[in-house]
């Protein structure tokens, strides 16, 4: 058999991993060393050379995007489509099993997935129902507690209260929360994993079936599996399954979500005789970028220790730009992006990475002004927008009347005269009779409510029934369209003045197109609507409207894991922001941030920019910050500092300016203006540069003069003197 295509373009260590015998294997290696590539080639090798049916492979990756990518790479290696190959995220695969075996999992057939927002809302409602003291019990903490327990595989009855009344109360909230979810057929993200684990653990027949089926279990980004994911994997592998896992301890960045890098050690104990393969050659980044990353991560104490090298080019220095404020930072980045695009590069080859989602807004504004198409991964994703969730709530309710969180979301949206008091009565009834709000609404409308309130409730219920009736049998997108139409949401949002209402209406229209382009998986045993709703909950953000357009990529460093880009900007590299304020206090937290920084740096293939701002407005507050300590951890020899050089037309050169021009590195903004620079004007006196725009003869600066206020001046006429 000709195995060349599969083994071609692999180095010796990679080849050894790909062709390793059917025994547990652990590939442990640094960033960009080809771990994901090895996994793809391993799958192709098993199918093509070992003759394993694609059905017998299970592959787990970190995002849905990565899963799609992996499937297409395997297909192109094999030159045939590989249907029946189970490939997805832990959550996606768990979900698939639960859909297939909903009975064994004790779930209703049309169970719905709730995201963390829905979950929080549900917990708030629960606290209210229980009349818990809300100054004492913080919904987010309860949410965190519940999820942390689930991530460890624990149900309320398994948790020891340790004699602590506080803890006892938390456990009791967890119990009540479970009851509500069970009643409404609601499944949160952590529940997907826990339930899928219990499903296999408690159904010997099923477990045997899947063990026999999945002979090979391939896992990417293994360092970020949490306890319940690991337990599921182990259960599935049993004593005959062959797990093949790849990971990098230095890229473990989900400790806060229960991921345990210790699983790497545990794996070798749990699967005796594991083949351990190390990959040490990096193929992604220039030597400069790789050395910088290695230098940063070397500051962490708890490491397995790896030696990563490249025979690639030295490459350019890492450029560090210190901006005056976040707007200046955005302008700088936009300027560099423009140059990059003008040189003929694809926009999608450039990524803007940041620590926190909130940073994206200013960057987005800069990109919009410059008319550079971009796409935000994560953050306020399409499916998370309020209007989209409203429309989805209608759809969910027609699919499952007992979905209380959807019911509450839309019972009075658009407003239809169902007041807080009426809803409160429904809740009380539902509580007393352990039933859903839908059933409670029916009951109180006929017995307890006065005429007007009863009419309003009846009207709402018949609207939902009508939606269900009229959309029965329609295609998915017609269904979505019709429900939006009947809901009157569009008329409702039209009342929001201006841009905001318009955007919401556009988004609703976009939902119909999303439904139209949605392709149900024939292997899934659920209605297209349920599949679409699950997709919306699971894959939020990964199917944005303009996915086909060539655009600059914006995402958090967390979501950049596993990806690579020729040009990378790491933005907002300031102490307090990155490393994050929360994590600098304890050394474990700081080490996790440093691993995240390592992930960020190693995304870059050719060019890396690091930017920070002296002053930043975030969440409505102005902060002054020092450059991130991680910048200082990169040896000077790999860094080129960039500061705007002051270069005003016909300036009177002052000694200070001459000195500044001398010390500054390259020029960055076209004007050579530094925000915050003090200047003097003949007529207006002393001032500070606030802003600038335009180029050449049209360049203008905004100056705040101490005595004359803020003015825009044409640079070439202003005769500004630098101070
Ligand atoms: P990360 O830790 O970031 O997930 P990784 O170890 O999974 O990285 P890959 O993404 O598989 O690394 O590979 C990094 C880059 O190096 C890819 O562009 C890949 O195609 C390339 N590459 C890997 N191995 C080789 C090889 N033997 N020859 C040429 N290119 C390679
Ligand atoms: Mg990878």
XYZ file of C-alpha atoms and ligand atoms in Angstrom:
755
model
C 0.000 0.000 0.000
C 1.219 3.460 -0.794
C 1.423 5.303 2.471
C 3.489 8.184 1.166
C 0.850 10.869 1.226
C 0.163 10.209 4.887
C 3.753 10.014 6.054
C 5.098 12.628 3.711
C 5.840 15.917 5.298
C 6.258 14.469 8.754
C 9.494 14.459 10.695
C 10.794 11.316 12.379
C 9.194 11.899 15.752
C 5.877 12.780 14.153
C 6.041 9.703 11.976
C 6.782 7.563 14.969
C 3.679 8.919 16.698
C 1.453 8.509 13.668
C 2.471 4.921 13.055
C 2.653 3.852 16.686
C 1.101 0.459 17.480
C -2.422 0.125 18.822
C -1.442 1.092 22.324
C -2.244 4.159 24.394
C -0.126 7.082 23.286
C 0.642 10.483 24.680
C 2.214 13.120 22.493
C 3.495 15.906 24.625
C 5.003 18.872 22.868
C 5.247 22.627 22.670
C 3.274 25.016 20.547
C 3.423 24.701 16.786
C 5.291 21.409 16.840
C 2.648 19.613 14.815
C 0.480 17.958 17.468
C -2.738 18.657 15.650
C -1.103 17.613 12.433
C -0.054 14.333 14.001
C -3.615 13.717 15.169
C -5.002 14.263 11.691
C -2.409 12.012 10.120
C -2.978 9.369 12.777
C -6.667 9.248 11.889
C -5.836 8.946 8.198
C -3.232 6.286 8.944
C -5.645 4.188 10.981
C -8.268 4.306 8.266
C -6.050 3.847 5.264
C -3.264 1.625 6.474
C -4.609 -0.179 9.522
C -7.948 -0.627 7.797
C -9.961 0.698 10.720
C -13.452 1.835 9.765
C -14.035 5.567 10.255
C -16.979 4.507 12.421
C -14.559 3.160 14.962
C -12.791 6.457 15.504
C -13.779 9.143 17.940
C -11.932 12.439 17.689
C -12.213 15.233 20.206
C -11.037 18.743 19.461
C -11.429 22.006 21.218
C -13.824 24.000 19.071
C -16.364 23.203 16.417
C -14.238 25.140 13.999
C -11.278 22.895 14.750
C -13.483 19.824 14.315
C -14.617 20.928 10.866
C -11.028 21.692 9.942
C -9.869 18.292 11.120
C -12.529 16.462 9.175
C -11.659 18.253 5.977
C -7.938 17.625 6.441
C -8.497 13.924 6.982
C -10.688 13.828 3.903
C -8.118 15.549 1.771
C -5.400 13.170 2.958
C -7.579 10.183 2.113
C -9.239 11.678 -0.909
C -12.630 10.405 0.232
C -15.304 11.824 2.485
C -15.345 10.271 5.927
C -18.908 10.161 7.097
C -19.704 8.311 10.299
C -16.520 9.541 11.861
C -17.457 11.035 15.200
C -15.532 14.218 15.567
C -16.399 17.163 17.742
C -15.936 18.878 21.053
C -16.517 17.063 24.338
C -19.751 18.996 24.674
C -20.866 18.293 21.140
C -20.180 14.561 21.405
C -21.825 14.311 24.812
C -24.832 16.078 23.363
C -25.014 13.651 20.485
C -25.041 10.669 22.812
C -27.733 12.216 24.983
C -29.921 12.891 21.952
C -29.606 9.314 20.833
C -30.226 7.852 24.238
C -32.469 10.403 25.875
C -34.559 7.693 27.494
C -31.626 5.993 29.146
C -30.384 9.432 30.180
C -33.774 10.193 31.807
C -34.310 13.240 29.644
C -37.339 14.287 27.633
C -36.821 13.746 23.935
C -36.933 17.454 23.172
C -34.603 18.571 25.964
C -33.062 21.991 25.445
C -29.569 23.256 26.099
C -29.241 26.389 28.163
C -26.160 28.565 28.007
C -24.543 30.209 30.996
C -26.689 33.304 30.637
C -29.902 31.286 30.820
C -28.425 29.374 33.684
C -27.741 32.510 35.659
C -31.219 33.802 35.015
C -32.657 30.527 36.198
C -30.640 30.692 39.393
C -31.807 34.239 40.053
C -35.377 33.140 39.655
C -34.789 30.211 41.923
C -33.424 32.466 44.665
C -36.453 34.649 44.350
C -38.794 31.677 44.562
C -37.041 30.437 47.644
C -37.144 33.941 49.068
C -33.449 33.662 49.749
C -31.649 36.694 51.095
C -30.085 38.136 47.956
C -27.573 40.202 49.850
C -26.152 36.974 51.159
C -26.447 34.619 48.198
C -24.813 35.795 45.036
C -26.273 34.128 41.904
C -22.907 34.005 40.153
C -21.297 32.253 43.077
C -24.052 29.691 43.157
C -23.665 29.176 39.438
C -19.959 28.749 39.877
C -20.494 26.290 42.717
C -22.945 24.166 40.760
C -20.769 24.023 37.671
C -17.646 23.265 39.660
C -19.426 20.316 41.305
C -20.648 19.032 37.979
C -17.185 19.388 36.477
C -15.955 17.131 39.242
C -18.764 14.677 38.531
C -20.683 15.373 41.748
C -24.433 15.391 42.317
C -25.869 17.077 45.418
C -26.108 13.773 47.260
C -22.390 13.167 46.758
C -21.249 16.396 48.294
C -20.205 16.556 51.897
C -21.330 19.758 53.608
C -18.338 19.471 55.945
C -20.569 20.683 58.746
C -20.575 24.133 57.158
C -24.063 25.698 57.049
C -23.034 27.903 54.135
C -22.033 24.916 52.116
C -25.163 23.079 53.157
C -27.210 25.917 51.704
C -25.232 25.875 48.460
C -25.857 22.164 48.122
C -29.527 22.749 48.697
C -29.591 25.397 45.932
C -27.901 22.906 43.667
C -30.616 20.368 44.477
C -33.451 22.828 43.749
C -31.737 23.930 40.565
C -31.536 20.326 39.425
C -35.230 19.817 40.039
C -36.167 22.809 37.927
C -33.918 21.711 35.088
C -35.230 18.184 35.179
C -38.808 19.393 35.130
C -38.233 21.743 32.213
C -36.015 19.380 30.257
C -33.152 21.873 30.472
C -29.534 20.899 30.241
C -26.663 23.291 30.936
C -23.156 22.886 29.532
C -21.682 21.161 32.563
C -24.731 18.889 32.715
C -24.111 17.681 29.164
C -20.796 16.228 30.246
C -21.936 14.897 33.571
C -25.019 13.256 32.112
C -23.116 11.708 29.251
C -20.743 10.219 31.782
C -23.576 8.859 33.903
C -25.260 7.527 30.788
C -22.346 5.247 30.046
C -21.579 4.462 33.646
C -25.115 3.321 34.438
C -26.018 1.493 31.235
C -23.794 -1.488 30.843
C -25.262 -2.418 27.468
C -24.673 1.003 25.997
C -21.199 1.215 27.401
C -20.336 -2.119 25.852
C -21.777 -0.985 22.541
C -19.704 2.166 22.421
C -16.589 0.478 23.719
C -16.810 -2.028 20.959
C -17.443 0.684 18.430
C -14.828 3.264 19.374
C -11.572 1.400 19.278
C -9.543 4.543 18.817
C -10.029 7.724 20.790
C -8.098 10.731 19.552
C -7.925 13.847 21.713
C -6.396 17.226 20.890
C -5.550 19.864 23.538
C -5.560 17.162 26.167
C -4.050 19.483 28.796
C -7.370 21.265 29.075
C -9.648 18.361 29.896
C -11.483 18.586 33.188
C -12.251 15.775 35.596
C -15.573 14.763 34.092
C -14.257 14.834 30.526
C -11.350 12.698 31.545
C -13.620 10.289 33.396
C -15.845 9.963 30.328
C -12.869 9.261 28.147
C -11.503 6.671 30.499
C -14.827 4.958 30.797
C -15.204 4.829 27.051
C -11.701 3.502 26.537
C -12.144 0.712 29.081
C -9.343 -1.791 28.851
C -9.473 -2.359 25.085
C -9.846 1.124 23.640
C -6.753 2.897 22.408
C -6.564 6.509 23.500
C -4.199 8.727 21.541
C -3.907 12.102 23.179
C -1.848 15.164 22.328
C -1.236 18.206 24.455
C 1.093 20.789 25.895
C 1.280 21.440 29.629
C 2.480 24.969 28.881
C -0.792 25.755 27.161
C -3.146 24.736 29.928
C -5.367 27.794 30.243
C -8.657 26.511 31.589
C -7.813 25.735 35.176
C -10.523 28.213 36.124
C -13.007 25.996 34.366
C -11.890 22.853 36.079
C -9.225 21.718 33.605
C -6.438 19.761 35.228
C -3.059 19.559 33.616
C -2.296 16.738 36.055
C -4.313 14.492 33.762
C -1.199 14.263 31.653
C 0.531 12.447 34.529
C -2.591 10.585 35.481
C -2.939 9.285 31.946
C 0.359 7.447 32.142
C -0.720 5.774 35.362
C -4.215 4.920 34.170
C -2.953 3.489 30.910
C 0.183 1.567 31.788
C 2.625 1.109 28.975
C 1.692 4.394 27.309
C 3.941 5.369 24.448
C 5.196 8.840 25.148
C 6.338 10.818 22.141
C 7.925 14.253 22.326
C 8.021 16.657 19.425
C 10.579 19.388 19.644
C 10.728 21.087 16.309
C 8.482 24.079 15.823
C 7.294 24.699 12.281
C 5.090 27.666 12.882
C 7.012 30.671 14.060
C 10.194 32.517 13.276
C 13.114 31.886 15.562
C 12.668 35.290 17.170
C 9.050 34.677 18.072
C 9.812 31.194 19.343
C 12.723 32.403 21.483
C 10.562 35.115 22.966
C 7.839 32.613 23.826
C 10.360 30.238 25.354
C 11.841 33.035 27.434
C 8.469 34.035 28.821
C 7.307 30.547 29.723
C 10.668 29.777 31.349
C 9.502 31.977 34.236
C 6.933 29.391 35.256
C 8.065 26.967 37.911
C 5.626 24.097 37.469
C 6.488 22.759 34.038
C 7.250 19.449 32.498
C 10.015 21.185 30.618
C 10.436 20.969 26.896
C 12.959 22.038 24.418
C 11.516 23.701 21.359
C 13.599 24.764 18.400
C 13.192 25.739 14.792
C 15.374 25.712 11.746
C 13.295 28.470 10.247
C 14.365 32.041 9.617
C 15.322 34.433 12.388
C 12.571 36.739 11.259
C 11.811 40.293 12.258
C 11.946 41.666 15.754
C 8.796 41.739 17.850
C 7.431 45.243 17.705
C 6.276 46.821 20.925
C 4.177 49.950 20.706
C 3.299 52.018 23.717
C 0.182 53.958 23.004
C -1.064 57.040 24.721
C -4.529 55.608 25.178
C -6.752 52.872 23.782
C -7.773 54.995 20.794
C -4.198 55.627 19.873
C -3.572 51.905 20.203
C -6.455 51.153 17.840
C -5.251 53.784 15.346
C -1.797 52.329 15.351
C -3.091 48.830 14.749
C -5.412 49.965 11.988
C -2.531 51.795 10.313
C -0.356 48.701 10.349
C -3.199 46.554 9.109
C -3.777 48.914 6.213
C -0.145 48.618 5.176
C -0.328 44.858 5.478
C -3.456 44.627 3.347
C -2.014 47.084 0.825
C 0.917 44.703 0.422
C -1.530 42.131 -0.882
C -1.926 39.950 2.201
C -5.223 38.307 3.034
C -7.038 40.036 5.859
C -7.842 36.696 7.431
C -4.134 36.152 7.963
C -4.124 38.888 10.581
C -5.429 38.427 14.108
C -6.037 40.865 16.935
C -5.822 39.072 20.256
C -6.900 40.491 23.584
C -7.331 39.327 27.135
C -10.883 40.459 27.666
C -13.846 40.710 25.323
C -14.593 44.258 26.362
C -11.410 45.399 24.626
C -12.812 44.579 21.235
C -15.210 47.505 20.987
C -12.584 50.232 20.461
C -10.687 48.056 18.034
C -13.913 47.390 16.181
C -14.632 51.091 15.934
C -11.217 51.714 14.463
C -11.728 48.962 11.911
C -15.180 50.193 10.997
C -13.896 53.718 10.422
C -11.133 52.384 8.246
C -13.619 50.129 6.444
C -11.622 47.024 7.141
C -13.912 43.990 7.354
C -13.418 42.021 10.537
C -15.004 39.263 12.479
C -15.222 38.822 16.224
C -15.026 35.314 17.606
C -16.619 34.994 20.985
C -17.768 38.027 22.897
C -21.303 39.012 22.234
C -21.856 36.424 19.639
C -24.686 36.401 17.250
C -26.700 33.758 19.043
C -26.163 35.499 22.343
C -27.722 38.784 21.312
C -30.881 39.661 23.154
C -33.159 39.825 20.112
C -31.887 36.506 18.837
C -32.475 34.900 22.178
C -35.994 36.341 22.192
C -36.805 34.791 18.842
C -35.185 31.520 19.862
C -37.251 31.518 23.047
C -40.426 31.512 20.949
C -39.080 28.640 18.908
C -38.062 26.759 21.996
C -41.411 27.221 23.573
C -43.228 25.835 20.564
C -40.909 22.885 20.712
C -41.279 22.398 24.467
C -43.998 24.182 26.454
C -42.331 23.301 29.735
C -39.213 25.332 28.994
C -39.612 27.803 31.840
C -36.688 30.011 31.013
C -37.999 30.632 27.500
C -41.482 31.152 28.874
C -40.330 33.848 31.258
C -38.242 35.525 28.644
C -41.110 36.177 26.258
C -44.301 35.963 28.269
C -44.464 39.732 28.162
C -42.143 40.522 25.291
C -43.390 42.338 23.291
C -45.484 43.796 26.072
C -48.944 42.324 26.098
C -50.341 43.303 29.472
C -48.999 40.406 31.499
C -47.629 42.190 34.530
C -45.114 41.196 37.159
C -47.910 40.325 39.559
C -49.460 37.841 37.154
C -46.092 36.238 36.493
C -45.532 36.050 40.229
C -48.818 34.187 40.593
C -47.785 31.738 37.915
C -44.526 31.122 39.724
C -46.313 30.534 42.996
C -48.679 28.104 41.342
C -45.858 26.304 39.579
C -43.973 26.025 42.835
C -46.957 24.712 44.781
C -47.874 22.185 42.129
C -44.400 21.298 40.947
C -45.343 22.036 37.375
C -44.075 24.243 34.581
C -45.030 27.893 34.175
C -46.924 27.028 31.034
C -49.241 24.718 32.938
C -49.472 27.189 35.780
C -50.481 29.912 33.332
C -53.295 27.757 31.960
C -54.545 26.953 35.428
C -54.575 30.446 36.851
C -55.989 31.991 33.711
C -59.110 29.919 34.083
C -59.429 30.190 37.864
C -57.627 33.027 39.548
C -57.029 35.946 37.250
C -59.354 38.848 36.642
C -60.820 39.343 33.206
C -58.155 41.518 31.669
C -55.170 39.613 32.981
C -56.797 36.309 32.082
C -57.399 37.517 28.548
C -53.792 38.569 28.194
C -52.522 35.192 29.370
C -54.966 33.329 27.162
C -53.940 35.432 24.196
C -50.301 34.608 24.802
C -50.997 30.904 25.094
C -53.097 30.796 21.974
C -50.384 32.723 20.140
C -47.895 30.001 20.999
C -50.369 27.282 20.040
C -51.043 29.081 16.794
C -47.342 29.316 16.037
C -46.954 25.608 16.665
C -49.947 24.777 14.486
C -49.160 27.063 11.578
C -45.495 26.188 11.370
C -46.057 22.477 11.612
C -44.538 20.877 8.538
C -42.845 24.028 7.274
C -39.194 24.085 6.340
C -36.936 25.250 9.107
C -36.310 28.733 7.780
C -39.986 29.292 6.929
C -40.765 28.191 10.436
C -38.318 30.688 11.898
C -39.580 33.413 9.610
C -43.198 32.756 10.462
C -42.596 32.660 14.195
C -40.709 35.959 14.079
C -43.533 37.434 12.084
C -46.242 36.253 14.496
C -44.243 37.289 17.541
C -44.357 40.982 16.511
C -40.774 41.329 17.687
C -39.902 43.406 14.654
C -42.602 45.981 15.433
C -41.444 45.929 19.012
C -37.802 46.688 18.153
C -38.800 49.282 15.617
C -39.731 51.418 18.606
C -36.078 51.424 19.700
C -34.914 54.591 18.085
C -31.976 54.729 15.742
C -29.168 52.348 15.056
C -29.893 49.930 17.859
C -33.414 48.988 16.824
C -32.286 48.720 13.207
C -29.459 46.392 14.121
C -31.812 44.208 16.104
C -34.199 43.922 13.182
C -31.306 43.115 10.859
C -30.181 40.440 13.245
C -33.620 38.859 13.258
C -33.497 38.772 9.487
C -30.086 37.220 9.792
C -31.540 34.479 11.963
C -33.780 33.457 9.099
C -30.757 33.263 6.800
C -28.901 31.287 9.422
C -31.801 28.831 9.476
C -31.776 28.731 5.710
C -28.128 27.849 5.453
C -28.340 25.412 8.333
C -27.762 21.866 7.194
C -29.241 19.276 9.503
C -27.037 16.270 10.046
C -28.852 13.207 8.658
C -27.220 11.120 11.375
C -28.942 13.122 14.106
C -32.193 11.732 15.350
C -34.073 14.905 16.128
C -36.214 17.414 14.363
C -34.411 20.075 12.316
C -35.806 22.699 14.662
C -34.422 21.010 17.757
C -31.153 20.507 15.995
C -31.029 24.144 15.011
C -31.801 25.247 18.559
C -29.094 22.995 19.929
C -26.731 24.320 17.341
C -27.558 27.882 18.381
C -26.823 27.060 21.995
C -23.692 25.037 21.347
C -21.994 26.761 18.508
C -22.758 30.345 19.324
C -20.484 32.658 17.436
C -18.967 30.176 15.088
C -21.319 30.734 12.194
C -21.351 34.462 11.876
C -23.072 36.087 8.993
C -20.048 37.232 7.063
C -18.087 34.053 7.452
C -17.288 33.886 3.782
C -15.760 37.328 3.612
C -12.029 37.796 3.889
C -11.724 39.625 7.173
C -9.404 40.402 10.034
C -9.899 38.074 12.982
C -10.597 39.388 16.469
C -10.669 37.090 19.450
C -9.567 36.563 23.001
C -6.285 34.805 23.609
C -8.295 31.921 25.029
C -10.180 31.344 21.828
C -7.028 31.606 19.743
C -5.730 28.331 21.136
C -4.645 25.918 18.415
C -4.808 28.564 15.651
C -2.017 30.312 13.763
C -1.735 33.572 11.823
C 1.073 35.175 9.837
C 0.411 38.507 11.568
C -0.621 38.815 15.205
C -1.293 41.799 17.426
C -1.413 41.200 21.156
C -3.357 44.196 22.371
C -3.756 45.777 25.753
C -0.616 44.257 27.240
C -0.855 46.094 30.543
C -0.468 44.895 34.075
C -3.909 44.521 35.569
C -5.410 43.687 32.232
C -2.902 41.037 31.244
C -1.922 39.529 33.596
C -5.376 40.096 34.851
C -5.798 41.911 38.153
C -7.569 38.918 39.658
C -4.738 36.545 39.043
C -1.636 38.480 40.013
C -2.156 37.828 43.712
C -1.517 34.097 43.689
C 1.328 32.409 41.945
C -0.847 29.725 40.342
C -3.074 32.365 38.835
C -0.080 34.247 37.516
C 1.390 31.115 36.003
C -1.868 30.428 34.216
C -1.802 33.954 32.794
C 1.744 33.392 31.663
C 0.721 30.230 29.860
C -1.970 32.262 28.176
C 0.678 34.753 27.115
C 2.713 31.864 25.738
C -0.336 30.744 23.784
C -0.731 34.289 22.442
C 2.877 34.710 21.312
C 3.015 31.298 19.695
C 0.010 32.042 17.461
C 2.253 34.307 15.386
C 4.019 32.889 12.389
C 5.951 35.820 10.944
C 5.147 39.136 12.540
C 4.157 39.904 16.093
C 3.126 43.259 17.501
C 2.623 43.857 21.186
C 0.746 47.007 22.133
C -0.089 48.624 25.433
C -1.640 51.930 26.450
C -0.588 54.285 29.196
C -4.178 55.168 29.816
C -7.215 53.076 29.079
C -10.892 53.580 29.431
C -12.558 50.256 30.042
C -16.001 49.598 31.484
C -16.426 53.353 31.739
C -13.374 53.887 33.943
C -10.044 55.467 33.180
C -7.053 53.462 34.259
C -3.359 54.178 34.111
C -1.235 51.117 33.815
C 2.307 49.863 33.527
C 3.256 47.741 30.547
C 2.609 44.064 31.200
C 5.361 42.331 33.150
C 5.327 39.706 30.400
C 6.802 42.234 27.988
C 9.749 42.659 30.318
C 10.212 38.895 30.304
C 11.041 38.980 26.597
C 14.775 39.611 26.173
C 15.556 43.034 24.665
C 17.384 41.512 21.731
C 14.074 40.267 20.289
C 12.245 43.553 20.673
C 12.025 46.680 18.608
C 10.327 49.496 20.450
C 8.168 51.787 18.431
C 7.161 55.211 19.548
C 5.745 57.902 17.380
C 8.460 60.290 16.345
C 7.439 63.872 16.497
C 7.739 65.339 13.060
C 5.634 68.404 12.509
C 5.984 70.465 9.361
C 8.538 73.209 9.714
C 8.858 72.745 13.410
C 11.123 74.780 15.547
C 13.373 72.101 16.835
C 13.765 72.212 20.522
C 16.568 70.334 22.249
C 14.022 67.963 23.801
C 12.514 67.164 20.479
C 15.853 66.521 18.890
C 16.637 64.167 21.695
C 13.316 62.427 21.344
C 13.647 62.036 17.610
C 17.037 60.573 18.219
C 15.952 57.954 20.731
C 12.762 56.931 19.042
C 12.806 53.847 16.912
C 10.787 53.748 13.716
C 7.948 55.998 12.814
C 4.497 54.544 13.195
C 1.615 56.847 12.479
C 1.785 58.629 9.194
C 1.864 62.061 10.813
C 4.509 61.404 13.380
C 2.257 62.862 16.028
C 2.267 61.591 19.539
C -0.943 61.904 21.459
C -0.379 63.687 24.730
C 2.511 65.673 23.248
C 2.694 69.219 24.666
C 2.812 71.959 22.030
C 2.747 75.730 21.839
C 0.865 77.859 19.317
C 1.638 81.528 18.650
C -1.887 82.715 19.239
C -3.503 80.040 21.439
C -0.614 79.334 23.765
C 0.225 76.000 25.411
C -1.779 72.847 24.827
C -1.785 69.064 24.537
C -2.412 67.016 21.391
C -5.616 65.015 21.804
C -6.237 63.546 18.409
C -5.213 63.657 14.774
C -6.621 62.697 11.404
C -5.938 62.883 7.690
C -2.672 62.742 5.813
C -0.190 64.983 4.081
C -1.469 68.496 3.423
C -4.832 67.575 4.933
C -3.497 66.355 8.227
C -5.188 67.959 11.187
C -4.576 67.790 14.881
C -6.876 68.391 17.793
C -5.207 70.371 20.539
C -6.539 71.191 23.968
C -5.170 74.663 24.748
C -4.952 75.666 28.362
C -6.529 79.054 27.744
C -8.219 78.758 24.380
C -9.972 75.375 24.732
C -10.017 72.551 22.201
C -9.312 73.312 18.537
C -8.703 71.412 15.317
C -5.781 72.845 13.375
C -4.345 72.054 9.959
C -0.907 70.807 10.778
C 0.958 72.403 7.907
C -0.281 75.890 8.798
C -0.343 75.669 12.532
C 3.355 76.172 13.146
C 3.201 74.270 16.334
C 6.195 74.361 18.540
C 6.983 71.268 20.522
C 7.643 71.625 24.182
P -0.563 24.206 19.016
O 0.201 23.800 20.226
O -0.559 25.675 18.843
O -1.906 23.575 18.942
P 0.404 22.168 17.243
O 1.490 21.470 17.979
O -0.913 21.512 17.193
O 0.285 23.663 17.766
P 0.172 22.283 14.400
O -0.893 23.308 14.358
O -0.181 20.882 14.137
O 0.946 22.408 15.783
O 1.354 22.678 13.426
C 1.883 23.988 13.407
C 2.263 24.370 11.989
O 3.404 23.661 11.582
C 1.185 24.060 10.991
O 1.143 25.072 10.020
C 1.643 22.749 10.413
O 1.124 22.533 9.128
C 3.133 22.920 10.384
N 3.877 21.649 10.463
C 3.820 20.740 11.450
N 4.630 19.696 11.201
C 5.236 19.944 10.022
C 6.197 19.236 9.216
N 6.710 18.079 9.603
N 6.583 19.824 8.070
C 6.076 21.011 7.688
N 5.179 21.719 8.391
C 4.753 21.196 9.557
Mg -2.785 22.124 17.894
